[in-house]
Short mmCIF file of C-alpha atoms in Angstrom, two decimals:
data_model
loop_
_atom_site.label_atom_id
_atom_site.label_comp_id
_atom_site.label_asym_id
_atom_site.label_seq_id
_atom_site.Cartn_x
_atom_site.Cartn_y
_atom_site.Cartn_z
CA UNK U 1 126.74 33.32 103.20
CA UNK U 2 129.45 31.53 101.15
CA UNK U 3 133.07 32.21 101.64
CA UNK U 4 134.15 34.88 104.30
CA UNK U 5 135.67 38.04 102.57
CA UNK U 6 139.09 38.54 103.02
CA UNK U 7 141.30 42.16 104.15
CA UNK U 8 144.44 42.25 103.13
CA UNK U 9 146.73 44.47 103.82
CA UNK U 10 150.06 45.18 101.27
CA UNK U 11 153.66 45.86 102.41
CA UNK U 12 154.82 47.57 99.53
CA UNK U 13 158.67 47.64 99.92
CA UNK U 14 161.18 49.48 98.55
CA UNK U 15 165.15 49.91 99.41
CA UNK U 16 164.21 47.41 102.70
CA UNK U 17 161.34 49.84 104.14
CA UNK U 18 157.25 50.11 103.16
CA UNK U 19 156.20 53.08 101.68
CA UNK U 20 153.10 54.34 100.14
CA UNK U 21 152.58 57.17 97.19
CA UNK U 22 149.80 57.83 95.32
CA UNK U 23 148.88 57.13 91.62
CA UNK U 24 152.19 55.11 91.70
CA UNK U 25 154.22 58.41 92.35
CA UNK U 26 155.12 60.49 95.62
CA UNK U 27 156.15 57.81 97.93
CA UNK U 28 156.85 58.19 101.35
CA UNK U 29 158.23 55.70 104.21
CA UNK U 30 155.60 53.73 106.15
CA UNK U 31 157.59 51.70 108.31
CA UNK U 32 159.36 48.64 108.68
CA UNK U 33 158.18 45.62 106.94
CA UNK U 34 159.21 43.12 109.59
CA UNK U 35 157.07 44.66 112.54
CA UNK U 36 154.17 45.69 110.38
CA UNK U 37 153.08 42.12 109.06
CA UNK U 38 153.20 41.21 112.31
CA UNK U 39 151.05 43.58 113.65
CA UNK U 40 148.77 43.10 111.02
CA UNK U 41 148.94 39.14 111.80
CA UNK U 42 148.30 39.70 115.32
CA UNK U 43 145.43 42.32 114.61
CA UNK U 44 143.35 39.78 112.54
CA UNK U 45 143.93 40.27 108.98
CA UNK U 46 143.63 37.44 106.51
CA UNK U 47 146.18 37.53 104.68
CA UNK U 48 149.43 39.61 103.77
CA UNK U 49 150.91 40.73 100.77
CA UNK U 50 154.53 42.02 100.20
CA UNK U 51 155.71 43.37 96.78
CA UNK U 52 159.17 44.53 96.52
CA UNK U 53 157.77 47.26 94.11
CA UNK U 54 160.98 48.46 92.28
CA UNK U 55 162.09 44.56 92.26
CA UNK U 56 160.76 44.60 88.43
CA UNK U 57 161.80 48.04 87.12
CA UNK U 58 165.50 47.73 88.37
CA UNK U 59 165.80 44.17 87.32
CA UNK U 60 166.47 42.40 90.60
CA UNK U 61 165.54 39.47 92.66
CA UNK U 62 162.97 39.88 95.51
CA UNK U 63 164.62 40.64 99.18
CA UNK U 64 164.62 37.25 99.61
CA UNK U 65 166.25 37.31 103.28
CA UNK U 66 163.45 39.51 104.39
CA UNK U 67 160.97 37.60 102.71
CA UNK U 68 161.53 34.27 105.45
CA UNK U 69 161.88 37.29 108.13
CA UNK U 70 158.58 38.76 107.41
CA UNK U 71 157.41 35.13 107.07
CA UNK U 72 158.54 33.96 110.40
CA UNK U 73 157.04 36.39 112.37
CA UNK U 74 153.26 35.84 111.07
CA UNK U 75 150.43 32.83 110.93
CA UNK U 76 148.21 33.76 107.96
CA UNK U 77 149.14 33.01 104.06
CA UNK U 78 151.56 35.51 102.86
CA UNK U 79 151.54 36.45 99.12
CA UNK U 80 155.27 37.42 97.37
CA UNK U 81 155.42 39.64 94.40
CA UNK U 82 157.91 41.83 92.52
CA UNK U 83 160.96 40.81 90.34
CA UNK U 84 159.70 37.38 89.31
CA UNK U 85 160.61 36.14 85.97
CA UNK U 86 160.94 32.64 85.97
CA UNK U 87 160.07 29.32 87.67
CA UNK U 88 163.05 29.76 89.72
CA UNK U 89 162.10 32.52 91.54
CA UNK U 90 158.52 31.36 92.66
CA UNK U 91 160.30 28.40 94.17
CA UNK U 92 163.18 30.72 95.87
CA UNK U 93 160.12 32.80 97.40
CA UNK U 94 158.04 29.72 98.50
CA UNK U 95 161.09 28.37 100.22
CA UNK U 96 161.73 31.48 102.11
CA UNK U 97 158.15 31.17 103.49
CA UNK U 98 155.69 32.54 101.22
CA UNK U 99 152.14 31.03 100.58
CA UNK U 100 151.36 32.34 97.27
CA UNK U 101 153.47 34.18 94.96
CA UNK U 102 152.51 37.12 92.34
CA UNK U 103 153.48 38.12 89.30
CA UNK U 104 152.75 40.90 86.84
CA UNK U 105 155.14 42.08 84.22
CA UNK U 106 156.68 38.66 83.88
CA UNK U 107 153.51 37.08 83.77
CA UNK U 108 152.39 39.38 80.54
CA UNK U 109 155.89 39.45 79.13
CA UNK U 110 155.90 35.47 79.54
CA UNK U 111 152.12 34.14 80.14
CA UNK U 112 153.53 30.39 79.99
CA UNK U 113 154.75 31.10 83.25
CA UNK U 114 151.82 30.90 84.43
CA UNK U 115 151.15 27.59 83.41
CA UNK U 116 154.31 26.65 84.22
CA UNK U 117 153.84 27.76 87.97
CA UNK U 118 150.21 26.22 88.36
CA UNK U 119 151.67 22.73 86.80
CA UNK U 120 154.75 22.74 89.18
CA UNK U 121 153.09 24.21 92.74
CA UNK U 122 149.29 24.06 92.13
CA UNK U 123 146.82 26.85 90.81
CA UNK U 124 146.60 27.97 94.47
CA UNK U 125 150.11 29.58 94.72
CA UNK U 126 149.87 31.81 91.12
CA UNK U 127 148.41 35.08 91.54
CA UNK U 128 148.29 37.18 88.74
CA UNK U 129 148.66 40.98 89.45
CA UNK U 130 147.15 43.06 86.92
CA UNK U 131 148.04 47.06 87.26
CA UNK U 132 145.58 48.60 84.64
CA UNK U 133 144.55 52.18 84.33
CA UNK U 134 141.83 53.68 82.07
CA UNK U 135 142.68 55.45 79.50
CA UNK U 136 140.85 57.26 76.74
CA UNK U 137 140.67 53.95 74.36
CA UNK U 138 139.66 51.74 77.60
CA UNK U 139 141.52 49.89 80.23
CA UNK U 140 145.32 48.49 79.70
CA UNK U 141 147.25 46.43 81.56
CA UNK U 142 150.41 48.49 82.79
CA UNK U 143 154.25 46.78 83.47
CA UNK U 144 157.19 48.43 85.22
CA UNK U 145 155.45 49.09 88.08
CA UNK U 146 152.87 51.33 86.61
CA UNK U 147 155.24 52.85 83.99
CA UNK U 148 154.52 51.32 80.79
CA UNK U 149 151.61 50.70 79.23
CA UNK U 150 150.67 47.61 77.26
CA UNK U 151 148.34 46.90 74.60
CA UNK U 152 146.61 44.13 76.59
CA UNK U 153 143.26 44.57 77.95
CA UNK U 154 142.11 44.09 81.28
CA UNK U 155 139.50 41.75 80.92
CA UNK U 156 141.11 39.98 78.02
CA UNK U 157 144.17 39.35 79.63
CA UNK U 158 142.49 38.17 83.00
CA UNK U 159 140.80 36.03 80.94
CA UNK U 160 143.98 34.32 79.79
CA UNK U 161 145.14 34.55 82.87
CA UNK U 162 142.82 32.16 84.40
CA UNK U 163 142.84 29.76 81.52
CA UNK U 164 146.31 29.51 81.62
CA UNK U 165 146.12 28.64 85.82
CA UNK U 166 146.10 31.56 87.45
CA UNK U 167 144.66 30.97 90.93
CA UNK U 168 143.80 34.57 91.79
CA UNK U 169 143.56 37.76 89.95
CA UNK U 170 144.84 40.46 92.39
CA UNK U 171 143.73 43.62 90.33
CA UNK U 172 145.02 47.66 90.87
CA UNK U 173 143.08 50.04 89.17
CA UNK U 174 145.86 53.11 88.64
CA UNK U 175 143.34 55.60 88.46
CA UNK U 176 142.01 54.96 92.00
CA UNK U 177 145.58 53.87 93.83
CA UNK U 178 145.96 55.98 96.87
CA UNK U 179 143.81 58.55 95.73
CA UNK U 180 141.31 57.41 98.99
CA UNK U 181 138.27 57.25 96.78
CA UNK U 182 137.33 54.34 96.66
CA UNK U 183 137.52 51.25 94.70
CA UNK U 184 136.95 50.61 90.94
CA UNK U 185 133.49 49.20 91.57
CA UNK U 186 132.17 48.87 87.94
CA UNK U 187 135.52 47.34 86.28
CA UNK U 188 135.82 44.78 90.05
CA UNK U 189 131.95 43.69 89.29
CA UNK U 190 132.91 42.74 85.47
CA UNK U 191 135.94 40.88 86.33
CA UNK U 192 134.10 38.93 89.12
CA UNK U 193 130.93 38.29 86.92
CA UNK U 194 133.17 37.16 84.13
CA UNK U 195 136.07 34.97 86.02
CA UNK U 196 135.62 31.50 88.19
CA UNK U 197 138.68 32.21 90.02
CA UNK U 198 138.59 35.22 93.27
CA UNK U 199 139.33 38.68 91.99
CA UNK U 200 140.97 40.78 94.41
CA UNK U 201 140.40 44.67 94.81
CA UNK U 202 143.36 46.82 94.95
CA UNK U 203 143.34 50.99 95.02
CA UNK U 204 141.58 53.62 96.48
CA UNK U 205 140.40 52.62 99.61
CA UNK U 206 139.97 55.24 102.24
CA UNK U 207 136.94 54.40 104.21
CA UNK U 208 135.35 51.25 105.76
CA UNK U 209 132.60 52.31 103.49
CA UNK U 210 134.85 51.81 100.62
CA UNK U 211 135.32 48.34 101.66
CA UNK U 212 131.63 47.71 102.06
CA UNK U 213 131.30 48.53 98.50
CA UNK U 214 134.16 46.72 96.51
CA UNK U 215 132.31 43.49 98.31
CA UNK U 216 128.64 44.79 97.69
CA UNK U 217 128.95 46.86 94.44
CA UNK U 218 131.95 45.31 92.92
CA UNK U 219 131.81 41.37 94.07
CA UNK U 220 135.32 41.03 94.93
CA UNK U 221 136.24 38.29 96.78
CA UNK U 222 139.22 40.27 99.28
CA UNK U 223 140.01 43.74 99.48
CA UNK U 224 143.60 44.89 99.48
CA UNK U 225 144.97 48.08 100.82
CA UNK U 226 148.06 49.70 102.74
CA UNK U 227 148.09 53.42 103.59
CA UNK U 228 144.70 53.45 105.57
CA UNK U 229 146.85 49.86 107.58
CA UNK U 230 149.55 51.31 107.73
CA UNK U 231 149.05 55.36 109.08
CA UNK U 232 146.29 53.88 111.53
CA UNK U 233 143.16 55.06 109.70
CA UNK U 234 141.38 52.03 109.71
CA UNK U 235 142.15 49.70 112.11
CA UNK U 236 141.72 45.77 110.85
CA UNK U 237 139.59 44.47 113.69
CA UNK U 238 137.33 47.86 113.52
CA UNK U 239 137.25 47.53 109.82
CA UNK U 240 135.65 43.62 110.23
CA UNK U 241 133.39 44.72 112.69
CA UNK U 242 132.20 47.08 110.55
CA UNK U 243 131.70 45.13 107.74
CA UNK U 244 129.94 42.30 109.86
CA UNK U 245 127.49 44.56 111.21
CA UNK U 246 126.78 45.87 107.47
CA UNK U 247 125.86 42.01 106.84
CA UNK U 248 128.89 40.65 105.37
CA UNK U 249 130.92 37.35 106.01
CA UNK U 250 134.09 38.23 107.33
CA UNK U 251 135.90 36.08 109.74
CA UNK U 252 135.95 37.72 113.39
#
């Protein structure tokens, strides 16, 4: 069967509160951060991820304070992202009570910090994010939280990623977040044919058949998603039992 495919949902945060847009645009509020990881603790996901999605963009530090609240209130590993530049911050996160800690802009703007995080905490605790969209000439690697695009490709960059430490490659295809789709099946099934290290899927889920496919079509190794969590469409444990009964290994 090999290793049990992960759901995980995503708190992304802004001004202390989750929201949810679409295409990186249109947000609206989704609740409070706190109380939702810790429903989605209790309701069996495997694992949580909080990015304080402006963090980069305005040039601040993480909410670190809510960061050990969020952290105290669940029991599975708990991923940290937005606003991390340097070695610093990946130890300020870990010590408020994150498991893993991601980084995207910083991690393209500075790719030693990568290394530099896998040498000091262990290959384990770096996960690189990689927003990319596809564009006419092929798929780039965006920064800013979606708003500027880079001249790095996708699959090159993961590539360097992983060499450089990377333990994870958490990837959001732009053209597919929140648009309820589905998943970027073809680009997910490169990336996990071509990398030793788990690839996770990120944007456009909006059915438990969507699911089905990013693990069956597209190989990922965990599927990420928030606005089907968080507005109730697709409850966790009815999600799993879904997937079991469609023959994959998920952990009940």
């Amino acid at each position: 069967m090999g290793l049990a495919k992960r759901i995980i949902p995503c708190l992304d945060v802004k001004d202390g509160e989750t929201v949810k847009g679409i295409n990186f645009v249109s947000l609206r509020s989704a609740g409070d951060p706190v109380e939702l990881g810790k429903v989605y603790s209790e309701a069996g996901a495997d694992e949580l991820v909080f990015l304080d999605i402006t963090a980069s963009f305005e040039g601040r530090k993480t909410f670190t304070e809510m960061v050990g609240r969020v952290a105290r209130e669940i029991n599975i590993p708990f991923t940290v992202g937005g606003g991390v530049n340097e070695l610093a911050d990946v130890e300020r996160l870990l010590y408020a009570g994150a498991d893993k800690v991601s980084m995207n802009s910083a991690a393209l703007r500075h790719p030693e910090l990568i290394a530099q995080t896998a040498s000091r905490f262990g290959s384990q605790v770096c996960v690189v994010a990689i927003d990319a969209r596809l564009d006419d000439d092929g798929w780039h690697c965006y920064t800013k939280g979606g708003r500027n695009r880079t001249e790095r490709g996708l699959f090159e960059w993961a590539h360097e990623a992983q060499e450089r430490g990377a333990g994870e490659i958490l990837f959001t295809s732009m053209n597919h977040d929140g648009t309820k789709n589905g998943y970027a099946n073809e680009a997910l099934a490169r990336l996990a044919g071509e990398l030793s290290i788990p690839v996770i899927a990120s944007g456009g889920a909006g059915c438990k058949e969507h699911f089905r496919d990013a693990f069956t079509l597209g190989h990922a190794d965990a599927a990420l998603a928030a606005s089907v969590f968080h507005f109730g469409e697709i409850p966790v444990p009815e999600l799993k039992q879904y997937l079991h009964n469609e023959g994959i290994n998920v952990r009940l």
